[in-house]
CSV table of C-alpha atoms in Angstrom, one decimal:
chain,number,residue,atom,x,y,z
A,15,MET,CA,33.4,19.3,-15.0
A,16,PRO,CA,30.9,21.0,-13.5
A,17,HIS,CA,29.8,19.4,-9.8
A,18,LEU,CA,26.3,18.2,-9.8
A,19,PRO,CA,24.3,18.9,-7.0
A,20,ARG,CA,24.1,16.1,-4.0
A,21,ILE,CA,20.8,15.4,-3.4
A,22,ALA,CA,19.5,13.0,-0.3
A,23,VAL,CA,16.7,10.9,-0.9
A,24,ILE,CA,15.2,9.3,2.0
A,25,MET,CA,14.3,5.5,1.1
A,26,ASP,CA,10.9,4.0,1.4
A,27,GLU,CA,10.0,0.9,3.0
A,28,ASN,CA,7.6,-2.0,2.6
A,29,THR,CA,5.1,-0.9,5.4
A,30,GLY,CA,2.4,-2.5,3.5
A,31,ALA,CA,4.0,-5.9,4.7
A,32,ASP,CA,6.2,-7.2,7.1
A,33,GLY,CA,8.8,-3.7,7.0
A,34,THR,CA,11.8,-5.5,6.3
A,35,ARG,CA,12.9,-4.2,2.6
A,36,TYR,CA,13.3,-0.5,2.0
A,37,ASP,CA,11.3,-0.4,-1.0
A,38,MET,CA,11.9,2.6,-3.6
A,39,ALA,CA,10.6,3.7,-7.1
A,40,LYS,CA,12.6,4.5,-9.8
A,41,ALA,CA,10.9,7.4,-10.8
A,42,TYR,CA,12.2,9.1,-8.3
A,43,PHE,CA,15.6,9.1,-9.2
A,44,VAL,CA,14.9,9.7,-12.8
A,45,ALA,CA,13.3,13.2,-12.0
A,46,ILE,CA,16.4,14.4,-9.6
A,47,GLN,CA,18.8,12.7,-12.8
A,48,ARG,CA,16.7,14.2,-15.4
A,49,ALA,CA,17.1,17.5,-13.6
A,50,GLY,CA,20.6,17.6,-13.3
A,51,GLY,CA,21.4,16.5,-10.0
A,52,LEU,CA,22.7,13.3,-8.4
A,53,PRO,CA,20.6,11.3,-5.9
A,54,PHE,CA,21.2,9.3,-2.9
A,55,GLY,CA,19.3,6.8,-1.2
A,56,ILE,CA,19.6,7.3,2.2
A,57,PRO,CA,18.9,4.3,4.5
A,58,TYR,CA,16.9,5.0,8.3
A,59,GLY,CA,20.4,5.0,10.5
A,60,PRO,CA,20.0,7.7,12.8
A,61,GLU,CA,24.2,8.1,12.8
A,62,MET,CA,24.0,8.9,9.2
A,63,VAL,CA,21.6,12.3,9.9
A,64,ASP,CA,24.6,15.0,10.2
A,65,PRO,CA,26.7,13.6,8.1
A,66,VAL,CA,23.8,13.4,5.2
A,67,ILE,CA,22.7,17.3,6.4
A,68,ASP,CA,26.5,18.6,5.9
A,69,GLY,CA,27.6,16.6,2.7
A,70,PHE,CA,24.3,17.0,0.5
A,71,ASP,CA,22.9,20.2,-1.3
A,72,GLY,CA,19.1,19.2,-1.0
A,73,PHE,CA,16.9,16.8,0.8
A,74,LEU,CA,13.8,14.9,-1.3
A,75,SER,CA,11.3,13.3,0.9
A,76,VAL,CA,9.2,11.1,-0.6
A,77,GLY,CA,6.1,8.7,-0.1
A,78,GLY,CA,5.2,6.3,2.1
A,79,ARG,CA,2.3,5.2,4.3
A,80,PHE,CA,3.4,5.0,8.2
A,81,ALA,CA,2.2,6.6,11.1
A,82,PHE,CA,2.5,9.7,12.5
A,83,PRO,CA,2.4,11.2,15.8
A,84,ASP,CA,-1.1,11.7,17.5
A,85,SER,CA,-0.4,15.9,17.1
A,86,TRP,CA,0.3,16.4,14.0
A,87,PHE,CA,-3.5,15.7,13.3
A,88,ILE,CA,-7.1,17.8,13.7
A,89,ASP,CA,-8.8,16.8,17.3
A,90,GLY,CA,-10.5,13.6,17.3
A,91,GLN,CA,-8.5,11.7,14.9
A,92,VAL,CA,-4.9,9.9,14.6
A,93,SER,CA,-3.2,7.4,12.1
A,94,LYS,CA,-4.7,4.6,10.7
A,95,ALA,CA,-1.2,3.6,8.9
A,96,PRO,CA,1.0,1.2,10.4
A,97,PRO,CA,4.5,2.4,12.9
A,98,SER,CA,8.2,3.2,11.2
A,99,GLU,CA,11.4,3.4,12.5
A,100,ARG,CA,11.8,6.2,9.2
A,101,LEU,CA,9.8,8.8,10.8
A,102,ASP,CA,12.5,9.7,13.3
A,103,VAL,CA,15.0,10.2,11.0
A,104,GLU,CA,12.9,11.7,8.1
A,105,ILE,CA,12.1,14.8,11.1
A,106,ALA,CA,16.3,14.9,12.0
A,107,LEU,CA,17.0,15.5,8.3
A,108,MET,CA,13.9,17.0,7.4
A,109,ARG,CA,14.7,19.5,10.3
A,110,GLY,CA,18.6,19.5,9.6
A,111,PHE,CA,18.2,20.9,6.5
A,112,LEU,CA,15.9,23.9,6.7
A,113,GLU,CA,17.9,24.8,9.8
A,114,ARG,CA,20.5,25.6,6.9
A,115,ASP,CA,18.1,26.7,4.6
A,116,LYS,CA,19.6,24.0,2.5
A,117,PRO,CA,16.1,23.1,-0.5
A,118,VAL,CA,13.6,20.3,1.2
A,119,LEU,CA,11.1,19.0,-1.4
A,120,GLY,CA,8.3,16.9,-0.2
A,121,ILE,CA,5.9,14.8,-2.1
A,122,CYS,CA,3.0,12.8,-0.8
A,123,ASN,CA,4.2,12.0,2.9
A,124,GLY,CA,6.8,14.3,2.6
A,125,MET,CA,4.7,17.2,1.8
A,126,GLN,CA,2.4,16.0,4.9
A,127,VAL,CA,6.0,16.0,7.1
A,128,LEU,CA,7.5,19.1,5.8
A,129,ALA,CA,3.5,20.7,6.7
A,130,ALA,CA,3.5,19.7,10.1
A,131,LEU,CA,6.2,20.5,11.3
A,132,HIS,CA,5.7,24.2,10.3
A,133,GLY,CA,2.5,23.4,12.7
A,134,CYS,CA,-0.1,22.6,10.1
A,135,ARG,CA,-2.6,19.7,11.0
A,136,LEU,CA,-3.7,16.5,9.1
A,137,SER,CA,-6.2,14.3,8.5
A,138,PRO,CA,-5.6,10.5,8.2
A,139,ASP,CA,-9.4,10.2,6.6
A,140,LEU,CA,-10.0,12.6,4.1
A,141,ARG,CA,-13.6,10.8,3.0
A,142,ALA,CA,-14.2,11.4,6.5
A,143,LEU,CA,-14.2,15.3,5.9
A,144,GLY,CA,-17.4,14.7,4.0
A,145,PRO,CA,-19.2,14.1,0.8
A,146,ARG,CA,-17.4,17.2,-0.9
A,147,VAL,CA,-14.3,15.5,-0.8
A,148,MET,CA,-13.7,13.3,-3.8
A,149,ASP,CA,-12.0,10.3,-3.7
A,150,HIS,CA,-8.6,10.9,-3.5
A,151,ASP,CA,-6.7,7.1,-3.5
A,152,ARG,CA,-7.2,6.4,-7.0
A,153,ARG,CA,-4.7,4.8,-8.8
A,154,GLY,CA,-4.1,5.9,-12.1
A,155,ALA,CA,-6.5,8.7,-12.3
A,156,VAL,CA,-5.9,12.2,-13.3
A,157,HIS,CA,-7.1,15.4,-12.0
A,158,PRO,CA,-6.7,19.3,-12.0
A,159,VAL,CA,-5.3,21.5,-9.4
A,160,SER,CA,-5.6,25.5,-9.5
A,161,VAL,CA,-2.0,27.2,-8.5
A,162,ALA,CA,-2.3,30.2,-6.4
A,163,GLN,CA,-1.0,33.5,-7.9
A,164,ASP,CA,1.9,34.6,-6.7
A,165,THR,CA,3.8,31.6,-5.0
A,166,LEU,CA,7.1,30.3,-5.6
A,167,LEU,CA,5.3,27.1,-7.7
A,168,ALA,CA,3.5,29.6,-10.0
A,169,ARG,CA,6.8,30.8,-11.0
A,170,ILE,CA,8.0,27.3,-11.3
A,171,VAL,CA,5.6,25.9,-13.4
A,172,GLY,CA,3.9,29.0,-15.2
A,173,GLN,CA,0.6,27.7,-15.2
A,174,THR,CA,-2.5,28.4,-13.3
A,175,THR,CA,-4.1,24.8,-13.4
A,176,LEU,CA,-2.2,21.3,-13.8
A,177,ALA,CA,-2.8,17.7,-14.6
A,178,VAL,CA,-1.7,15.7,-11.8
A,179,ASN,CA,-2.3,11.8,-10.5
A,180,THR,CA,-3.9,11.3,-6.6
A,181,PHE,CA,-3.6,8.3,-4.5
A,182,HIS,CA,-3.3,9.7,-0.7
A,183,ARG,CA,-5.7,8.8,2.4
A,184,GLU,CA,-4.8,11.9,4.6
A,185,ALA,CA,-3.9,15.5,3.8
A,186,VAL,CA,-3.4,18.7,5.1
A,187,VAL,CA,-6.2,20.3,6.0
A,188,THR,CA,-5.4,23.4,8.7
A,189,LEU,CA,-2.3,25.6,8.0
A,190,SER,CA,-0.7,27.5,10.2
A,191,ASP,CA,1.0,30.8,9.4
A,192,ARG,CA,4.2,29.6,8.7
A,193,ALA,CA,2.6,27.9,5.6
A,194,VAL,CA,1.4,28.7,2.4
A,195,ALA,CA,-1.1,26.4,0.0
A,196,SER,CA,0.3,26.7,-3.3
A,197,ALA,CA,-2.4,24.5,-5.0
A,198,ARG,CA,-5.6,22.9,-4.3
A,199,ALA,CA,-7.9,20.3,-5.8
A,200,GLU,CA,-11.8,21.4,-7.7
A,201,ASP,CA,-13.4,19.8,-3.6
A,202,GLY,CA,-10.7,22.2,-1.6
A,203,ILE,CA,-8.1,19.9,-0.9
A,204,ILE,CA,-4.7,21.0,-0.4
A,205,GLU,CA,-2.2,19.7,-2.7
A,206,ALA,CA,0.7,22.1,-2.4
A,207,ILE,CA,2.6,24.1,0.0
A,208,GLU,CA,5.9,26.2,0.3
A,209,ILE,CA,7.3,27.7,3.5
A,210,PRO,CA,8.2,31.3,2.3
A,211,ASP,CA,10.7,31.6,4.6
A,212,ARG,CA,13.2,29.4,3.1
A,213,LEU,CA,15.0,29.2,0.0
A,214,PHE,CA,13.4,26.2,-1.5
A,215,ALA,CA,10.9,24.5,0.8
A,216,VAL,CA,7.8,22.8,-1.4
A,217,GLY,CA,5.7,20.0,-0.9
A,218,VAL,CA,3.1,18.5,-3.6
A,219,GLN,CA,0.4,16.3,-2.5
A,220,TRP,CA,0.8,14.3,-5.8
A,221,HIS,CA,3.3,12.4,-7.4
A,222,GLN,CA,5.2,14.2,-9.7
A,223,GLU,CA,8.1,11.8,-10.2
A,224,LEU,CA,5.6,9.6,-12.0
A,225,PHE,CA,5.9,11.9,-15.0
A,226,ALA,CA,9.6,12.1,-15.2
A,227,ARG,CA,9.6,9.8,-18.5
A,228,GLN,CA,6.6,12.6,-19.6
A,229,ASP,CA,6.8,16.1,-20.7
A,230,HIS,CA,4.7,17.7,-17.8
A,231,PRO,CA,5.3,21.0,-16.6
A,232,GLY,CA,5.1,19.8,-13.5
A,233,ASN,CA,8.5,18.2,-14.0
A,234,ARG,CA,9.9,22.0,-13.7
A,235,LEU,CA,9.6,21.4,-10.1
A,236,PHE,CA,12.6,19.0,-9.9
A,237,GLU,CA,14.8,21.3,-12.1
A,238,ALA,CA,14.1,24.4,-10.0
A,239,PHE,CA,14.5,21.8,-6.6
A,240,VAL,CA,17.9,20.8,-7.9
A,241,GLN,CA,18.8,24.4,-9.2
A,242,ALA,CA,18.4,25.6,-5.6
A,243,SER,CA,20.5,23.4,-4.7
A,244,GLY,CA,23.2,24.2,-6.6
A,245,GLN,CA,23.2,27.4,-5.6
A,246,ARG,CA,23.5,26.5,-2.1
A,247,ARG,CA,26.0,24.3,-2.7
């Protein structure tokens, strides 16, 4: 029996309440399983960081809403989200996987962490950027994104546009020279990034896992992520 790639999936928590429970959508696990991987939920134990980096083939950083360091934001803006003990563990895990060039996939919050660790900057409130920016925090809504040519994302999905969901308040607004914007919304907001000098380090602002049970071209992202993780194994 072939060894399936083992994917570390950091858990989310109920920061909207009192932060006493891990709170995780099953769709993340469904997406990895359907793509041929074995997903494992990772809690916030600092002592688990090194064993997870050693023992897993890929890292999935999922959505969530919690405070980031002030230095991650553009001047004059700070996080409006509650704090979480997830942050330090997530940073350590993501850095560890990246240093070993093991595949990393960031979704929503995960994309923002990936971007900030590579010198990009965020805004905590997209609507404050001006009237041209649409309301991106609309559960159930779908909007198109344009996929940039000659990017890893373009090669994976094989399309120039995707219809994606949208429920985020924060976003990447300033890119560094270490990251590439691989998709944008019609209002110019960055919807996907990738880190060219890594084997596979991709972030998407939308929640692709919610399309896992559908025939959606974006699901090829999970397939490519799991495949890359298998190569590293």
